[in-house]
Coordinates of C-alpha atoms in Angstrom, one line a residue:
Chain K
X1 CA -29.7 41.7 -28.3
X2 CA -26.6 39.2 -27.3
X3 CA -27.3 35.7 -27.1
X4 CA -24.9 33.3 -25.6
X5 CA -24.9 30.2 -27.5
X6 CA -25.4 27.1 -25.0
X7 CA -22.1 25.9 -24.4
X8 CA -21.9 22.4 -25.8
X9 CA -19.7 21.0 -24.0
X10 CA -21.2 21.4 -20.7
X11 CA -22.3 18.1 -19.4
X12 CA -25.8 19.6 -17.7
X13 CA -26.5 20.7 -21.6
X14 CA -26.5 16.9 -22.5
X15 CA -28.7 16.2 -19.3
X16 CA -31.4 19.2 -19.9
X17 CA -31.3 17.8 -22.9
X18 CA -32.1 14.3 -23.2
X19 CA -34.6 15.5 -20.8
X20 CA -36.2 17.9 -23.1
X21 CA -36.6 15.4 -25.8
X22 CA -38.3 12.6 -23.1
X23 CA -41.4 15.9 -22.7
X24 CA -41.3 16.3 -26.4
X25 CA -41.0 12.2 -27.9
X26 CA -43.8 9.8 -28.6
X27 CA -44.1 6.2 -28.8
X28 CA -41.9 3.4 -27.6
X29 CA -38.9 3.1 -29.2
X30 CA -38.4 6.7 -29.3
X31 CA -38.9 6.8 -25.7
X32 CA -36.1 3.7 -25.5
X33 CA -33.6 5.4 -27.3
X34 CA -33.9 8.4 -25.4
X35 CA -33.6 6.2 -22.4
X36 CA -30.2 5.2 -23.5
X37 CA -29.2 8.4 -24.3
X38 CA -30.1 9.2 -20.7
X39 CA -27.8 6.3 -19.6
X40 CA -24.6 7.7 -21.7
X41 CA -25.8 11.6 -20.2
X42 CA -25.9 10.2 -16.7
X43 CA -22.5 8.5 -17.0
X44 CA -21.4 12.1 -17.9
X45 CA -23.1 14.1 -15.4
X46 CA -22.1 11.3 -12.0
X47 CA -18.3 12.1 -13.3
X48 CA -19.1 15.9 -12.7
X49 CA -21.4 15.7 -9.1
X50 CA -19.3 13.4 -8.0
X51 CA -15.9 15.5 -8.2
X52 CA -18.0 17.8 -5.7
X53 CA -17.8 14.7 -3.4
X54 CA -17.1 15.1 0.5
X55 CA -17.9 12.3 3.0
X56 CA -17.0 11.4 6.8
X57 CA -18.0 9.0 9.2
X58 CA -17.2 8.2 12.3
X59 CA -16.8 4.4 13.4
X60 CA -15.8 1.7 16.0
X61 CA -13.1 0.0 15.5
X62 CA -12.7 -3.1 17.9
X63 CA -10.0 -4.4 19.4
X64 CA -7.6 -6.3 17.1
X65 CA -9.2 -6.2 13.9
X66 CA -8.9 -3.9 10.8
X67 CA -11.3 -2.3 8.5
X68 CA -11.2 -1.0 5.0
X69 CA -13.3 1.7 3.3
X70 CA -13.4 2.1 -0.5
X71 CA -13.4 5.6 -3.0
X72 CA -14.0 5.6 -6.1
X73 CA -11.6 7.8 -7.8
X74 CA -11.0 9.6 -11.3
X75 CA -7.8 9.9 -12.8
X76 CA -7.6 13.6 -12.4
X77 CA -8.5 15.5 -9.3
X78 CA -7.3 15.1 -6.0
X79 CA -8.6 13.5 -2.7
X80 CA -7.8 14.7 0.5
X81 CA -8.3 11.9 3.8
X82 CA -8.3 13.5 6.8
X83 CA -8.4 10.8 9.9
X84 CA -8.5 11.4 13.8
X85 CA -8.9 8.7 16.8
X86 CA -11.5 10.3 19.0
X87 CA -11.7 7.2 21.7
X88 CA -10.3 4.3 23.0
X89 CA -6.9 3.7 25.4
X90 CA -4.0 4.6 23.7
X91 CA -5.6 6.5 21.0
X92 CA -3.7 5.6 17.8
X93 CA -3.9 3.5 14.5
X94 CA -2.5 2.4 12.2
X95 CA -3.8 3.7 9.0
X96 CA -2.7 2.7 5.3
X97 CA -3.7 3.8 1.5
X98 CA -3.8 1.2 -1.4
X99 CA -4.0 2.5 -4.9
X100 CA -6.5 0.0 -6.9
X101 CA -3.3 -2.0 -7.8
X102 CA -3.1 -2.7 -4.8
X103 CA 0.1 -0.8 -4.0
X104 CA 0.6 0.9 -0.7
X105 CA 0.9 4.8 -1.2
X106 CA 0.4 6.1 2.5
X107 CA 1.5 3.9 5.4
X108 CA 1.2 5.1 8.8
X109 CA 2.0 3.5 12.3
X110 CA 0.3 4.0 15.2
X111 CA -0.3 7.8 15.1
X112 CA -3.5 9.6 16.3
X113 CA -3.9 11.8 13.7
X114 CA -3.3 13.0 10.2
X115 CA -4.3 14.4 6.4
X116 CA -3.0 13.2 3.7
X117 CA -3.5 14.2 -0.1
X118 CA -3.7 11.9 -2.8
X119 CA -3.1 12.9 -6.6
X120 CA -4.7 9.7 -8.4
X121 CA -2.3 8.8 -11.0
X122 CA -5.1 5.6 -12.3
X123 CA -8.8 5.6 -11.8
X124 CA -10.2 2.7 -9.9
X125 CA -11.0 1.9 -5.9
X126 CA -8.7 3.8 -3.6
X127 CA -8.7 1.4 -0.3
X128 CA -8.5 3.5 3.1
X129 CA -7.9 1.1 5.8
X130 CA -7.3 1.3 9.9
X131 CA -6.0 -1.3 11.9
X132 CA -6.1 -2.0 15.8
X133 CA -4.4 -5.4 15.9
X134 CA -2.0 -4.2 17.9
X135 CA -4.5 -3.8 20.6
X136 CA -6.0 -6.5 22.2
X137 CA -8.9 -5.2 24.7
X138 CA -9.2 -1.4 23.8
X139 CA -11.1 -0.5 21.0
X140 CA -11.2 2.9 19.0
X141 CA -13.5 5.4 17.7
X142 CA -12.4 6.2 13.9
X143 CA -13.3 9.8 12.5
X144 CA -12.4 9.8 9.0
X145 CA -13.3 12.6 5.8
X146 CA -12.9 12.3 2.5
X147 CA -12.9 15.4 0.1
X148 CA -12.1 15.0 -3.4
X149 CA -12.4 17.9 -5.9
X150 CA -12.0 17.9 -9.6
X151 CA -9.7 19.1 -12.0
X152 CA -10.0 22.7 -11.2
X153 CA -10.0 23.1 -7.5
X154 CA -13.6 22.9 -5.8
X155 CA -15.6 22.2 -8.5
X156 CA -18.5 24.9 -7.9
X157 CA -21.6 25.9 -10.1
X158 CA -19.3 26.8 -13.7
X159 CA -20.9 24.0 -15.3
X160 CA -24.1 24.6 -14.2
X161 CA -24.0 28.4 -15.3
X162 CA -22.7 27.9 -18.7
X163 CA -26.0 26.1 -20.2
X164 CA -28.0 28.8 -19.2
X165 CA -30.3 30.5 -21.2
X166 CA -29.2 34.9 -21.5
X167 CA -32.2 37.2 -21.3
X168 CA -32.5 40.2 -23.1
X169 CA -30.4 43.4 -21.9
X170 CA -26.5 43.0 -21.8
X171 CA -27.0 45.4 -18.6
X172 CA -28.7 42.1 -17.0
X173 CA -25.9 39.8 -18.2
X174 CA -23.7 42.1 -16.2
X175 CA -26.4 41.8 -13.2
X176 CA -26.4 37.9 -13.6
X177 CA -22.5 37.5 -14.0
X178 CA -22.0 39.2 -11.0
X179 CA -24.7 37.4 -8.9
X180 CA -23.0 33.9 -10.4
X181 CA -19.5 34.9 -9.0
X182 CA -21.1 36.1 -6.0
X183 CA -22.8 32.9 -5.5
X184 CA -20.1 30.6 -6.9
X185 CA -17.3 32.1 -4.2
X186 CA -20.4 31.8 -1.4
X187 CA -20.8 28.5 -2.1
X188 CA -16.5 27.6 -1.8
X189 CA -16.5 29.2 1.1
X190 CA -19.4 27.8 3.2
X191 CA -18.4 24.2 1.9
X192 CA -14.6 25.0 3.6
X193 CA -16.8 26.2 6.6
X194 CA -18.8 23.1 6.9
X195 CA -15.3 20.9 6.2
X196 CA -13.9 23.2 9.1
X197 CA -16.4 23.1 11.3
X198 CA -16.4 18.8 11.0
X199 CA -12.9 18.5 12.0
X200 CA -13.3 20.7 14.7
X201 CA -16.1 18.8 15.8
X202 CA -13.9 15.4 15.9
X203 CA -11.5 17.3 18.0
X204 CA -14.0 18.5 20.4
X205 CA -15.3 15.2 20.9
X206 CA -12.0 13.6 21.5
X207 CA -11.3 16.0 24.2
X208 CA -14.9 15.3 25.4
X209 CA -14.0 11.5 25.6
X210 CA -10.7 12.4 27.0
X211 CA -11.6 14.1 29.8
X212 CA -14.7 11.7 31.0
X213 CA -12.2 8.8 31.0
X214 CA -10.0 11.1 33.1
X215 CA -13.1 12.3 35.5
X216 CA -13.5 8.2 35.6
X217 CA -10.3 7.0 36.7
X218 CA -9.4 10.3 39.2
X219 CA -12.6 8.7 41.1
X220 CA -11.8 4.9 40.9
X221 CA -7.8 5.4 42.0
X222 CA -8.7 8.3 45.0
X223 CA -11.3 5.2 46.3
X224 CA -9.0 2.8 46.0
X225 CA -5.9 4.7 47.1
X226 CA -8.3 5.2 50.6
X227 CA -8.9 1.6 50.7
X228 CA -5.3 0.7 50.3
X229 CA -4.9 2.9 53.0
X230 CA -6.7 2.2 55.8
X231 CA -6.0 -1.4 54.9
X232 CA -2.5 -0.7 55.7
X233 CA -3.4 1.4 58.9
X234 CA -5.2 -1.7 60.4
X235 CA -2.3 -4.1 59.2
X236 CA 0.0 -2.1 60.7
X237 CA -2.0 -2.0 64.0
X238 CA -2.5 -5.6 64.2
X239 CA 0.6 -7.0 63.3
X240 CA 2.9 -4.5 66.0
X241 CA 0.1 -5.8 68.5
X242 CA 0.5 -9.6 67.2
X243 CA 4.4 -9.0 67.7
X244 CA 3.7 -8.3 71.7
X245 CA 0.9 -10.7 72.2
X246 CA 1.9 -14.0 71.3
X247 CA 5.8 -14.7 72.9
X248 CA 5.9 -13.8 76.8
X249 CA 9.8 -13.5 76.2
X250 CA 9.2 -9.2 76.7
X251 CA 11.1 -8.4 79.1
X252 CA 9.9 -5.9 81.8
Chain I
X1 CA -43.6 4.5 -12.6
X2 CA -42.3 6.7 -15.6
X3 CA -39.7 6.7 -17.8
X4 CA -38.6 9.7 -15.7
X5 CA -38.8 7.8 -12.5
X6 CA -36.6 5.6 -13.7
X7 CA -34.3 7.8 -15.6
X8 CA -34.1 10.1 -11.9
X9 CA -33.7 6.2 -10.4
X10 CA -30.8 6.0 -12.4
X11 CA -29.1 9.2 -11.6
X12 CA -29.2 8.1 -8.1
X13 CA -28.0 4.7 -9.1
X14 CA -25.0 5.8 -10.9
X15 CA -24.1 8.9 -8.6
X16 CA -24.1 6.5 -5.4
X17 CA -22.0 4.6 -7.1
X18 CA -19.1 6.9 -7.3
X19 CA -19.8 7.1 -3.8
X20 CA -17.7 5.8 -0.8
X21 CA -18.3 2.3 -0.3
X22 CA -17.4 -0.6 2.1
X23 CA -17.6 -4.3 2.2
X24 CA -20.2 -6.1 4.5
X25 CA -19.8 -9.5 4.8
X26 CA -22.8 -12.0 4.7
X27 CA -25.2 -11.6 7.9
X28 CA -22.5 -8.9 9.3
X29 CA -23.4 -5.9 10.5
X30 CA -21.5 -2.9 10.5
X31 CA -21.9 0.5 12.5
X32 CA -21.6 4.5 11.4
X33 CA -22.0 6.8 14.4
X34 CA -22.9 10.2 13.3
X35 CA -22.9 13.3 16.0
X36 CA -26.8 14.8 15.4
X37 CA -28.2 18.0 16.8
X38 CA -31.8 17.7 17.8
X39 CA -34.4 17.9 15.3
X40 CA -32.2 17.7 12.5
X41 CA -33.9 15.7 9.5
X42 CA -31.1 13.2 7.8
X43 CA -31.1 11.4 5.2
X44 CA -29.2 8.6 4.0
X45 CA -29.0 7.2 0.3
X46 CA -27.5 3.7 0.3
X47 CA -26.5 0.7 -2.7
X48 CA -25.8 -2.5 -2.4
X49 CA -23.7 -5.0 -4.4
X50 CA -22.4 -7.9 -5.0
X51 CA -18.5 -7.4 -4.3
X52 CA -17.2 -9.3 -7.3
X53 CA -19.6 -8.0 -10.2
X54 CA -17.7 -10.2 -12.3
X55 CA -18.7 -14.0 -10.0
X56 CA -21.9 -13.7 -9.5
X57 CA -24.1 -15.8 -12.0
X58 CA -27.4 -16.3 -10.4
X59 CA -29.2 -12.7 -9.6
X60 CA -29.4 -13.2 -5.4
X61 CA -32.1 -11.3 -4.1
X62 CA -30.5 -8.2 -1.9
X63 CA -31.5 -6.6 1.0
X64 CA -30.4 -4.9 4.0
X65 CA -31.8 -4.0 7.4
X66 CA -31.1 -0.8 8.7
X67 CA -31.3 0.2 12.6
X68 CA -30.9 3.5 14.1
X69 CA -30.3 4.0 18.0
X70 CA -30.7 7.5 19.2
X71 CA -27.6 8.7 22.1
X72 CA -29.7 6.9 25.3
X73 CA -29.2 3.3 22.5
X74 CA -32.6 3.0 21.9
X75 CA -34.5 2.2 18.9
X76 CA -35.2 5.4 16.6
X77 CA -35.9 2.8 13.4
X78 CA -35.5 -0.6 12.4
X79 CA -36.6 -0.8 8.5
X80 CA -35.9 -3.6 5.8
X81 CA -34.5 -2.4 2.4
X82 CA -33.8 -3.3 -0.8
X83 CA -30.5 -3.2 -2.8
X84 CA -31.1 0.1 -3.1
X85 CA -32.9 3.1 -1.1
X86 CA -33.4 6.3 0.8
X87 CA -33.7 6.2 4.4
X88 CA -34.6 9.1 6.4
X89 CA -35.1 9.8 10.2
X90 CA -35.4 12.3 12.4
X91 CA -33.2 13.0 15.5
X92 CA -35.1 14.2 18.6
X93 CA -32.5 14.5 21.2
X94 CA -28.8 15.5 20.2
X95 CA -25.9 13.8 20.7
X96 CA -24.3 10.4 19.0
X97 CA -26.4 8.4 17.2
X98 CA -25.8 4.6 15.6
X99 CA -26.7 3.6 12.1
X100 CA -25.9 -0.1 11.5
X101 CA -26.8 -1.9 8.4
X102 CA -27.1 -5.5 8.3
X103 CA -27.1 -7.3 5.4
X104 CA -30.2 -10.3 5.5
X105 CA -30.0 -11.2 1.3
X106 CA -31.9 -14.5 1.1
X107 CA -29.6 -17.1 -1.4
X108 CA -26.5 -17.0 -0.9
X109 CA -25.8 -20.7 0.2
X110 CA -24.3 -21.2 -3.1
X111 CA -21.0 -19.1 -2.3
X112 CA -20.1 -19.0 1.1
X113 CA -18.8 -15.7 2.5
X114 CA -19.5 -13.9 -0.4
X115 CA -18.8 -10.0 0.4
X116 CA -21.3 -7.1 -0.1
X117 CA -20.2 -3.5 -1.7
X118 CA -22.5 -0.9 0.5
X119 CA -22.4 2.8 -1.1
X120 CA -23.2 5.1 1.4
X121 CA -23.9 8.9 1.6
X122 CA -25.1 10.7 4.6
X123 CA -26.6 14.0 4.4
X124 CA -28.2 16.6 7.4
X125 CA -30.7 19.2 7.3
X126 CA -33.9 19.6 4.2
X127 CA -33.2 20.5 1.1
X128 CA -30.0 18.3 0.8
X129 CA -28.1 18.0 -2.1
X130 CA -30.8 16.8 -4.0
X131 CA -29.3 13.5 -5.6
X132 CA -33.0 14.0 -7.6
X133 CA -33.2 17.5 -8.3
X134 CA -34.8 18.3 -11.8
X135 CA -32.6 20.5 -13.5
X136 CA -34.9 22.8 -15.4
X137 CA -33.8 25.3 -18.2
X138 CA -35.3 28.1 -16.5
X139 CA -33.0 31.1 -14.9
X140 CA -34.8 32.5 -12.5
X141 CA -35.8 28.9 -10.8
X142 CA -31.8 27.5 -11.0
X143 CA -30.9 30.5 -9.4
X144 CA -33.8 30.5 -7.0
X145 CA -32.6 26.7 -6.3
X146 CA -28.9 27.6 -5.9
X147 CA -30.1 30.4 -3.2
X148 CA -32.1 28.3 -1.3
X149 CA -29.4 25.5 -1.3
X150 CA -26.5 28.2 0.1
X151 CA -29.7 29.4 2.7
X152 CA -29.4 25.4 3.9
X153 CA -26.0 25.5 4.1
X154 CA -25.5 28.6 5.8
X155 CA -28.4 27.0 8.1
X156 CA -26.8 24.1 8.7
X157 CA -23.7 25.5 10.0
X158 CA -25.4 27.8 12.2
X159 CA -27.0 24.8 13.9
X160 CA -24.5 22.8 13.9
X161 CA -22.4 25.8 15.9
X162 CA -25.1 26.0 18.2
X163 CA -24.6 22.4 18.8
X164 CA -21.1 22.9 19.1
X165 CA -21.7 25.8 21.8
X166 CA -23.9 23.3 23.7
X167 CA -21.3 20.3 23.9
X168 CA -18.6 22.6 24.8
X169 CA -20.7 24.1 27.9
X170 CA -20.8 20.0 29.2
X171 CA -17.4 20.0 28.4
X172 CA -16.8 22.6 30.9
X173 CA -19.0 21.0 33.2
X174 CA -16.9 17.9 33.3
X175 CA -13.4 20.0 33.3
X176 CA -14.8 21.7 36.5
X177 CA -16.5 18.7 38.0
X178 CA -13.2 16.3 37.7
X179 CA -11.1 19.5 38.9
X180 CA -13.3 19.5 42.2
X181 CA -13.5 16.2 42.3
X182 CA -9.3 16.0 42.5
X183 CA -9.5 18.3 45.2
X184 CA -11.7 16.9 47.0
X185 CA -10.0 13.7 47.2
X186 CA -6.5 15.1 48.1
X187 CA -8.2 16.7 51.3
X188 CA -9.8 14.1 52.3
X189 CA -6.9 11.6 51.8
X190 CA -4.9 14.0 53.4
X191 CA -7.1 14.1 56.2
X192 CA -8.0 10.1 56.7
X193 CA -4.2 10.1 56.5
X194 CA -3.4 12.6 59.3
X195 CA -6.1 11.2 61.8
X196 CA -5.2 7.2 60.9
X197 CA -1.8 8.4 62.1
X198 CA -2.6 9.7 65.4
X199 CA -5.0 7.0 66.1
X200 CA -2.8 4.6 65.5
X201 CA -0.2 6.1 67.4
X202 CA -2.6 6.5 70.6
X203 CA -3.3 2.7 70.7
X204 CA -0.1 1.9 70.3
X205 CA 1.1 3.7 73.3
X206 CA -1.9 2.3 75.2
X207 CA -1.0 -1.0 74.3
X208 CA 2.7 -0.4 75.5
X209 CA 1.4 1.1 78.6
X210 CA -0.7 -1.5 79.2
X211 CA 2.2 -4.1 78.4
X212 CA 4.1 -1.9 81.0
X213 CA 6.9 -1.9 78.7
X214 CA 6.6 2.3 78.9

């Protein structure tokens, strides 16, 4: 019979366990203490779920004004921002990245699009902001995603696994190891899908808003392009008329 | 409540606050629009802060209103939080929908234009990344968890595709719709063009022949 000892370093070990001895203690201070060690075990384990950290949002930006979003970011790791305009006339930003010190990293004028990856060099508040003061009536639709992954790549279930209890039978650790990889690669690969299929989904709905503003203003110009031209028509009517009516100095 | 309520309170807490976060300023609102496919259950997990942690002296009491319009911009929800909560809704017709917070935290006269931290995290679909699931010791039940959370996934982006396939068949509709619509206008330009012409033409020279000047 193999047994794997728990890996002790594994920050779900520290969890399961704090939590294992709040079943198991009685009486008050007991229970306090393990309350604080629950504190110090939840400081580790929000470092290691929130490397697996992907966000997006999609926002209005009006006209002339800026706004800032805010990451939390570890030292190690990196964090990928991927932005896109997906309405407004003139479609473009200007986007910029401040480290926590405030220094600007990423500066970007006036484009529509872009990704940009980010290798924290100090842990703090990463500050992601877009600007439209250059625009004074149109305002934008911002679609912006943040992925950050830890140390090692995508950070997928290795933590999890390694605090896991082995059953009996080496021919079943074989079994399990295999279902774990199996799982572990799934799980990368759908979370690229699902990044994938977002971006993809910004694009589509720029086009979408693209092409309704185009469907728009093909209608308002051909009405007013037949306006414009029977207003001509009659001007040009009346005034060759006006040029015969008023003098009597025509000649016969 | 427990102490395991509140140690699982505490998770969320903390894991929310590595979380992306933005400032809201006193009585401002501010807007997310999220692209939802119909009957799609989402859930949002939100914070909120004082911006300076460092300023603030009296405790002020927090809270934030939260509004969700569905595509046609009517109301889906309009709920008061806390500082800190779980709001959840479901989407009955696809298409864009608006979550706006707006922050109504009662004492603040003291510092005028004091700035709020709001940690957001959106998530679609059941079975979400649970920011409270037990972790148990058990194999069989973490593996059983891990497959039902890849089933959600793989779920999620097959409705989500679906969604997709949807949009892009209006899309066509519009691309086919402005195409005719072009067409149609040329012809009958053209057309108003041609016959404003003649007309014009024809009264002129009945004008001139009635001026006796042809």
């Amino acid at each position: 019979m193999q047994r794997r000892w728990l890996n002790l370093d594994s920050r779900l070990f520290v969890f399961v366990f704090i939590m294992a001895l709040l079943r198991s203690t009685g009486g008050r201070t007991g229970r306090l203490l393990v309350l604080a060690l629950l504190f110090v075990g939840c400081l580790e384990s929000v470092s290691s779920f929130g490397q697996s950290l992907d966000t997006e949002f999609t926002f209005l930006l009006p006209a002339g004004t800026s706004g800032c979003f805010y990451q939390t970011a570890t030292k190690n790791g990196t964090m990928e921002v991927e932005y896109q305009v997906i309405a407004g006339a003139g479609m473009d930003v200007d986007f910029t990245i401040l480290t926590p010190e405030g220094i600007q990293i990423v500066t970007e004028s006036r484009r529509s699009d872009g990704v940009h990856v980010v290798e924290p060099t100090e842990a703090g508040d990463y500050e992601i902001c877009f600007d439209n003061s250059f625009s004074r009536f149109s305002e934008k639709t911002v679609f912006f995603e943040i992925i950050i992954e830890g140390q090692g790549g995508d950070v997928g279930g290795d933590d999890e696994w390694a605090g896991l209890d082995e059953p009996d039978g080496s021919l079943l650790e074989y079994k399990l190891d295999d279902i774990r990889e199996s799982m572990d690669s799934l799980h990368r690969r759908l979370e690229r899908s699902r990044q994938m299929q977002t971006v993809l989904r910004a694009f589509e709905a720029r086009d979408r808003n693209l092409l309704e503003d185009n469907l728009w203003r093909v209608s308002f110009w051909s009405c007013a392009s037949v306006l414009v031209l029977l207003c001509v028509a009659l001007t040009q009517v009346f005034t060759v008329r006006k040029l015969f009516d008023d003098r009597r100095r025509v000649c016969t | 409540m427990g102490f395991r309520g509140v140690g699982v309170l505490l998770q969320c807490y903390l894991m929310l606050a590595a979380a992306m976060f933005f400032d809201l300023g006193e009585q401002e609102g501010k807007c997310i629009i999220e692209e939802i496919p119909e009957d799609t259950l989402v859930t949002g997990y939100f914070l909120l802060e004082p911006w300076d942690m460092k300023s603030v002296t009296s405790s002020p009491h927090l809270g934030v209103t939260v509004t969700v319009r569905d595509p046609n911009h009517e109301v889906l929800m309009t709920k008061r939080y806390g500082k800190f909560g779980k709001l959840t809704f479901t989407a009955h017709a696809s298409g864009q929908h608006y979550l706006c917070f707006q922050s109504n935290s009662t004492r603040f006269s003291v510092f005028a234009r004091e700035k709020l931290k709001l940690h957001l995290d959106v998530q679609m679909g059941e079975h979400t990344i649970g920011h409270s699931t037990a972790k148990t010791k058990d194999n069989m039940a973490l593996l059983e968890s891990s497959l039902r959370h890849l089933l959600e996934q793989m779920m999620y982006i097959i409705r989500q595709q679906e969604y997709q396939r949807e949009k892009e068949e209006v899309f066509r509709q519009i691309s086919e719709e402005t195409n005719s619509k072009v067409l149609w206008w040329a012809v009958v330009q053209t057309s108003i063009l041609l016959s404003v012409g003649f007309c014009q033409m024809k009264r002129l020279k009945d004008f001139f022949i009635a001026k006796k000047l042809v």
